[in-house]
């Protein structure tokens, strides 16, 4: 098991490097985040011991269950799943970044809790760039007004934009939802909103990381290619199960 994970990690880093080389990008511009839903802490530990520093969980329950084994390790925990406002307080105990900020109620609740705790939090705004109904994320049309609004919350550090690209067997169908994230970032830059000049793009997963890097990704979130398939009993994990 340990060797598998280490081998897979080398392979994923190689894929990232190749994709960067092909698109003339510096590999240091692209971070790897371990997508660890359903992965037990002992496996995550192997990846951290191999030098990985970023992980993302989708569920409050899993953050809690793995906390004891992970909390003292040198890893930054992000939240990358759909987050309901009633879970905010709990999730904040474990993470330093929420990548799935996609509605104002959630921003309000985060702001309130963070004010109480007198702390700040990194956030990514999640956009539904594939326009799939099954997906969470803010509609791209709403991004400017949303960002202008949450910019006024001094507790939220806007680090970038996040999307889950459309997955398909045809590459040509997968590119537009990735490309759109970068287009939206450029539109935000054009608006010249104060303090928003270095927004990261979090996009790319096991199946589309090369495409995402070609489209400008700064953070790929990879699970399956590192830890193997996620089977829960007979059912494959549903990415869009809500908390
Ligand atoms: C599961 C998940 C990933 C990783 O997906 P893989 O296909 O296993 O690499 C990335 N981002 C989010 C938000 C996820 O839920």
PDB file of N, CA and C and ligand atoms in Angstrom, residues 33-37 56-58 79-82 99-100 126 162-164 167 202 204-209 220-230 237-240, ligand 1:
ATOM      1  N   UNK A  33      -2.894  19.332  -4.463  1.00  0.00           N
ATOM      2  CA  UNK A  33      -3.681  19.130  -3.249  1.00  0.00           C
ATOM      3  C   UNK A  33      -4.208  17.704  -3.268  1.00  0.00           C
ATOM      4  N   UNK A  34      -4.011  16.990  -2.176  1.00  0.00           N
ATOM      5  CA  UNK A  34      -4.520  15.621  -2.073  1.00  0.00           C
ATOM      6  C   UNK A  34      -6.018  15.689  -1.817  1.00  0.00           C
ATOM      7  N   UNK A  35      -6.809  15.089  -2.690  1.00  0.00           N
ATOM      8  CA  UNK A  35      -8.256  15.022  -2.457  1.00  0.00           C
ATOM      9  C   UNK A  35      -8.512  13.715  -1.704  1.00  0.00           C
ATOM     10  N   UNK A  36      -8.872  13.835  -0.430  1.00  0.00           N
ATOM     11  CA  UNK A  36      -8.795  12.676   0.469  1.00  0.00           C
ATOM     12  C   UNK A  36     -10.142  12.120   0.930  1.00  0.00           C
ATOM     13  N   UNK A  37     -11.224  12.449   0.230  1.00  0.00           N
ATOM     14  CA  UNK A  37     -12.513  11.891   0.662  1.00  0.00           C
ATOM     15  C   UNK A  37     -12.471  10.367   0.608  1.00  0.00           C
ATOM     16  N   UNK A  56      -7.440  18.191   0.891  1.00  0.00           N
ATOM     17  CA  UNK A  56      -8.786  18.746   0.900  1.00  0.00           C
ATOM     18  C   UNK A  56      -9.804  17.670   1.230  1.00  0.00           C
ATOM     19  N   UNK A  57     -10.694  17.996   2.165  1.00  0.00           N
ATOM     20  CA  UNK A  57     -11.770  17.068   2.521  1.00  0.00           C
ATOM     21  C   UNK A  57     -13.108  17.621   2.044  1.00  0.00           C
ATOM     22  N   UNK A  58     -14.072  16.714   1.846  1.00  0.00           N
ATOM     23  CA  UNK A  58     -15.398  17.115   1.372  1.00  0.00           C
ATOM     24  C   UNK A  58     -16.460  17.092   2.456  1.00  0.00           C
ATOM     25  N   UNK A  79     -11.190  22.743   2.844  1.00  0.00           N
ATOM     26  CA  UNK A  79     -12.500  22.126   2.640  1.00  0.00           C
ATOM     27  C   UNK A  79     -12.871  22.329   1.178  1.00  0.00           C
ATOM     28  N   UNK A  80     -13.205  21.234   0.488  1.00  0.00           N
ATOM     29  CA  UNK A  80     -13.475  21.340  -0.951  1.00  0.00           C
ATOM     30  C   UNK A  80     -14.867  20.822  -1.326  1.00  0.00           C
ATOM     31  N   UNK A  81     -15.665  20.465  -0.318  1.00  0.00           N
ATOM     32  CA  UNK A  81     -16.991  19.914  -0.607  1.00  0.00           C
ATOM     33  C   UNK A  81     -18.095  20.943  -0.401  1.00  0.00           C
ATOM     34  N   UNK A  82     -19.288  20.546  -0.724  1.00  0.00           N
ATOM     35  CA  UNK A  82     -20.425  21.442  -0.513  1.00  0.00           C
ATOM     36  C   UNK A  82     -20.618  21.665   0.988  1.00  0.00           C
ATOM     37  N   UNK A  99     -12.571  26.116  -0.105  1.00  0.00           N
ATOM     38  CA  UNK A  99     -12.511  26.322  -1.557  1.00  0.00           C
ATOM     39  C   UNK A  99     -13.895  26.321  -2.196  1.00  0.00           C
ATOM     40  N   UNK A 100     -14.911  26.051  -1.391  1.00  0.00           N
ATOM     41  CA  UNK A 100     -16.240  25.848  -1.963  1.00  0.00           C
ATOM     42  C   UNK A 100     -17.210  26.955  -1.569  1.00  0.00           C
ATOM     43  N   UNK A 126     -16.136  29.131  -5.511  1.00  0.00           N
ATOM     44  CA  UNK A 126     -16.403  28.014  -6.431  1.00  0.00           C
ATOM     45  C   UNK A 126     -17.427  28.420  -7.474  1.00  0.00           C
ATOM     46  N   UNK A 162     -12.322  28.447  -7.863  1.00  0.00           N
ATOM     47  CA  UNK A 162     -12.273  26.985  -7.948  1.00  0.00           C
ATOM     48  C   UNK A 162     -13.392  26.484  -8.850  1.00  0.00           C
ATOM     49  N   UNK A 163     -13.101  25.446  -9.615  1.00  0.00           N
ATOM     50  CA  UNK A 163     -14.182  24.794 -10.356  1.00  0.00           C
ATOM     51  C   UNK A 163     -13.926  23.299 -10.474  1.00  0.00           C
ATOM     52  N   UNK A 164     -15.011  22.574 -10.677  1.00  0.00           N
ATOM     53  CA  UNK A 164     -14.931  21.158 -11.024  1.00  0.00           C
ATOM     54  C   UNK A 164     -15.284  21.092 -12.503  1.00  0.00           C
ATOM     55  N   UNK A 167     -16.496  16.450 -16.874  1.00  0.00           N
ATOM     56  CA  UNK A 167     -15.733  15.267 -17.255  1.00  0.00           C
ATOM     57  C   UNK A 167     -16.429  14.557 -18.409  1.00  0.00           C
ATOM     58  N   UNK A 202      -7.971  27.020  -8.904  1.00  0.00           N
ATOM     59  CA  UNK A 202      -7.962  25.646  -8.413  1.00  0.00           C
ATOM     60  C   UNK A 202      -8.832  24.808  -9.344  1.00  0.00           C
ATOM     61  N   UNK A 204      -8.676  20.990 -12.038  1.00  0.00           N
ATOM     62  CA  UNK A 204      -7.935  19.831 -12.517  1.00  0.00           C
ATOM     63  C   UNK A 204      -7.990  18.722 -11.483  1.00  0.00           C
ATOM     64  N   UNK A 205      -8.377  17.521 -11.932  1.00  0.00           N
ATOM     65  CA  UNK A 205      -8.473  16.357 -11.064  1.00  0.00           C
ATOM     66  C   UNK A 205      -7.754  15.197 -11.770  1.00  0.00           C
ATOM     67  N   UNK A 206      -7.958  14.001 -11.285  1.00  0.00           N
ATOM     68  CA  UNK A 206      -7.216  12.874 -11.873  1.00  0.00           C
ATOM     69  C   UNK A 206      -7.372  12.811 -13.391  1.00  0.00           C
ATOM     70  N   UNK A 207      -8.611  13.028 -13.857  1.00  0.00           N
ATOM     71  CA  UNK A 207      -8.862  12.849 -15.285  1.00  0.00           C
ATOM     72  C   UNK A 207      -8.476  14.020 -16.169  1.00  0.00           C
ATOM     73  N   UNK A 208      -8.438  15.212 -15.572  1.00  0.00           N
ATOM     74  CA  UNK A 208      -8.275  16.383 -16.448  1.00  0.00           C
ATOM     75  C   UNK A 208      -7.154  17.317 -16.001  1.00  0.00           C
ATOM     76  N   UNK A 209      -6.218  16.791 -15.217  1.00  0.00           N
ATOM     77  CA  UNK A 209      -5.206  17.712 -14.691  1.00  0.00           C
ATOM     78  C   UNK A 209      -4.322  18.306 -15.780  1.00  0.00           C
ATOM     79  N   UNK A 220      -3.993  21.638  -8.641  1.00  0.00           N
ATOM     80  CA  UNK A 220      -4.790  20.496  -9.056  1.00  0.00           C
ATOM     81  C   UNK A 220      -5.153  19.699  -7.815  1.00  0.00           C
ATOM     82  N   UNK A 221      -6.371  19.188  -7.795  1.00  0.00           N
ATOM     83  CA  UNK A 221      -6.871  18.445  -6.635  1.00  0.00           C
ATOM     84  C   UNK A 221      -7.040  16.988  -7.054  1.00  0.00           C
ATOM     85  N   UNK A 222      -6.164  16.132  -6.561  1.00  0.00           N
ATOM     86  CA  UNK A 222      -6.112  14.780  -7.103  1.00  0.00           C
ATOM     87  C   UNK A 222      -6.352  13.723  -6.022  1.00  0.00           C
ATOM     88  N   UNK A 223      -7.290  12.846  -6.303  1.00  0.00           N
ATOM     89  CA  UNK A 223      -7.607  11.752  -5.385  1.00  0.00           C
ATOM     90  C   UNK A 223      -7.300  10.401  -5.990  1.00  0.00           C
ATOM     91  N   UNK A 224      -8.149   9.975  -6.917  1.00  0.00           N
ATOM     92  CA  UNK A 224      -8.077   8.638  -7.500  1.00  0.00           C
ATOM     93  C   UNK A 224      -6.686   8.247  -8.010  1.00  0.00           C
ATOM     94  N   UNK A 225      -6.026   9.132  -8.713  1.00  0.00           N
ATOM     95  CA  UNK A 225      -4.716   8.786  -9.284  1.00  0.00           C
ATOM     96  C   UNK A 225      -3.653   8.554  -8.213  1.00  0.00           C
ATOM     97  N   UNK A 226      -3.936   8.994  -6.997  1.00  0.00           N
ATOM     98  CA  UNK A 226      -2.975   8.783  -5.910  1.00  0.00           C
ATOM     99  C   UNK A 226      -3.411   7.640  -4.995  1.00  0.00           C
ATOM    100  N   UNK A 227      -4.686   7.648  -4.619  1.00  0.00           N
ATOM    101  CA  UNK A 227      -5.151   6.703  -3.596  1.00  0.00           C
ATOM    102  C   UNK A 227      -5.973   5.550  -4.160  1.00  0.00           C
ATOM    103  N   UNK A 228      -6.238   5.563  -5.442  1.00  0.00           N
ATOM    104  CA  UNK A 228      -7.052   4.509  -6.050  1.00  0.00           C
ATOM    105  C   UNK A 228      -8.526   4.848  -6.039  1.00  0.00           C
ATOM    106  N   UNK A 229      -9.321   3.945  -6.591  1.00  0.00           N
ATOM    107  CA  UNK A 229     -10.761   4.201  -6.708  1.00  0.00           C
ATOM    108  C   UNK A 229     -11.451   4.243  -5.354  1.00  0.00           C
ATOM    109  N   UNK A 230     -12.505   5.063  -5.313  1.00  0.00           N
ATOM    110  CA  UNK A 230     -13.273   5.170  -4.073  1.00  0.00           C
ATOM    111  C   UNK A 230     -14.513   4.308  -4.165  1.00  0.00           C
ATOM    112  N   UNK A 237     -18.518   6.652  -4.742  1.00  0.00           N
ATOM    113  CA  UNK A 237     -18.787   7.931  -4.099  1.00  0.00           C
ATOM    114  C   UNK A 237     -19.388   8.934  -5.074  1.00  0.00           C
ATOM    115  N   UNK A 238     -20.435   9.558  -4.621  1.00  0.00           N
ATOM    116  CA  UNK A 238     -21.032  10.603  -5.453  1.00  0.00           C
ATOM    117  C   UNK A 238     -20.440  11.960  -5.076  1.00  0.00           C
ATOM    118  N   UNK A 239     -19.794  12.580  -6.059  1.00  0.00           N
ATOM    119  CA  UNK A 239     -19.068  13.834  -5.809  1.00  0.00           C
ATOM    120  C   UNK A 239     -19.995  14.906  -5.237  1.00  0.00           C
ATOM    121  N   UNK A 240     -21.255  14.792  -5.543  1.00  0.00           N
ATOM    122  CA  UNK A 240     -22.117  15.906  -5.198  1.00  0.00           C
ATOM    123  C   UNK A 240     -23.050  15.633  -4.025  1.00  0.00           C
TER     124      UNK A 240
HETATM  125  C1  LIG B   1     -13.057  14.120  -5.362  1.00  0.00           C
HETATM  126  C2  LIG B   1     -12.678  15.484  -5.722  1.00  0.00           C
HETATM  127  C3  LIG B   1     -11.503  15.741  -6.434  1.00  0.00           C
HETATM  128  C4  LIG B   1     -10.565  14.671  -6.927  1.00  0.00           C
HETATM  129  O1  LIG B   1     -11.155  13.826  -7.846  1.00  0.00           O
HETATM  130  P1  LIG B   1     -10.360  12.580  -8.474  1.00  0.00           P
HETATM  131  O2  LIG B   1     -11.057  12.302  -9.725  1.00  0.00           O
HETATM  132  O3  LIG B   1     -10.447  11.468  -7.491  1.00  0.00           O
HETATM  133  O4  LIG B   1      -8.944  13.023  -8.659  1.00  0.00           O
HETATM  134  C5  LIG B   1     -11.206  17.059  -6.715  1.00  0.00           C
HETATM  135  N1  LIG B   1     -12.019  18.067  -6.317  1.00  0.00           N
HETATM  136  C6  LIG B   1     -13.139  17.849  -5.628  1.00  0.00           C
HETATM  137  C7  LIG B   1     -13.980  19.007  -5.234  1.00  0.00           C
HETATM  138  C8  LIG B   1     -13.512  16.552  -5.319  1.00  0.00           C
HETATM  139  O5  LIG B   1     -14.646  16.345  -4.652  1.00  0.00           O
END
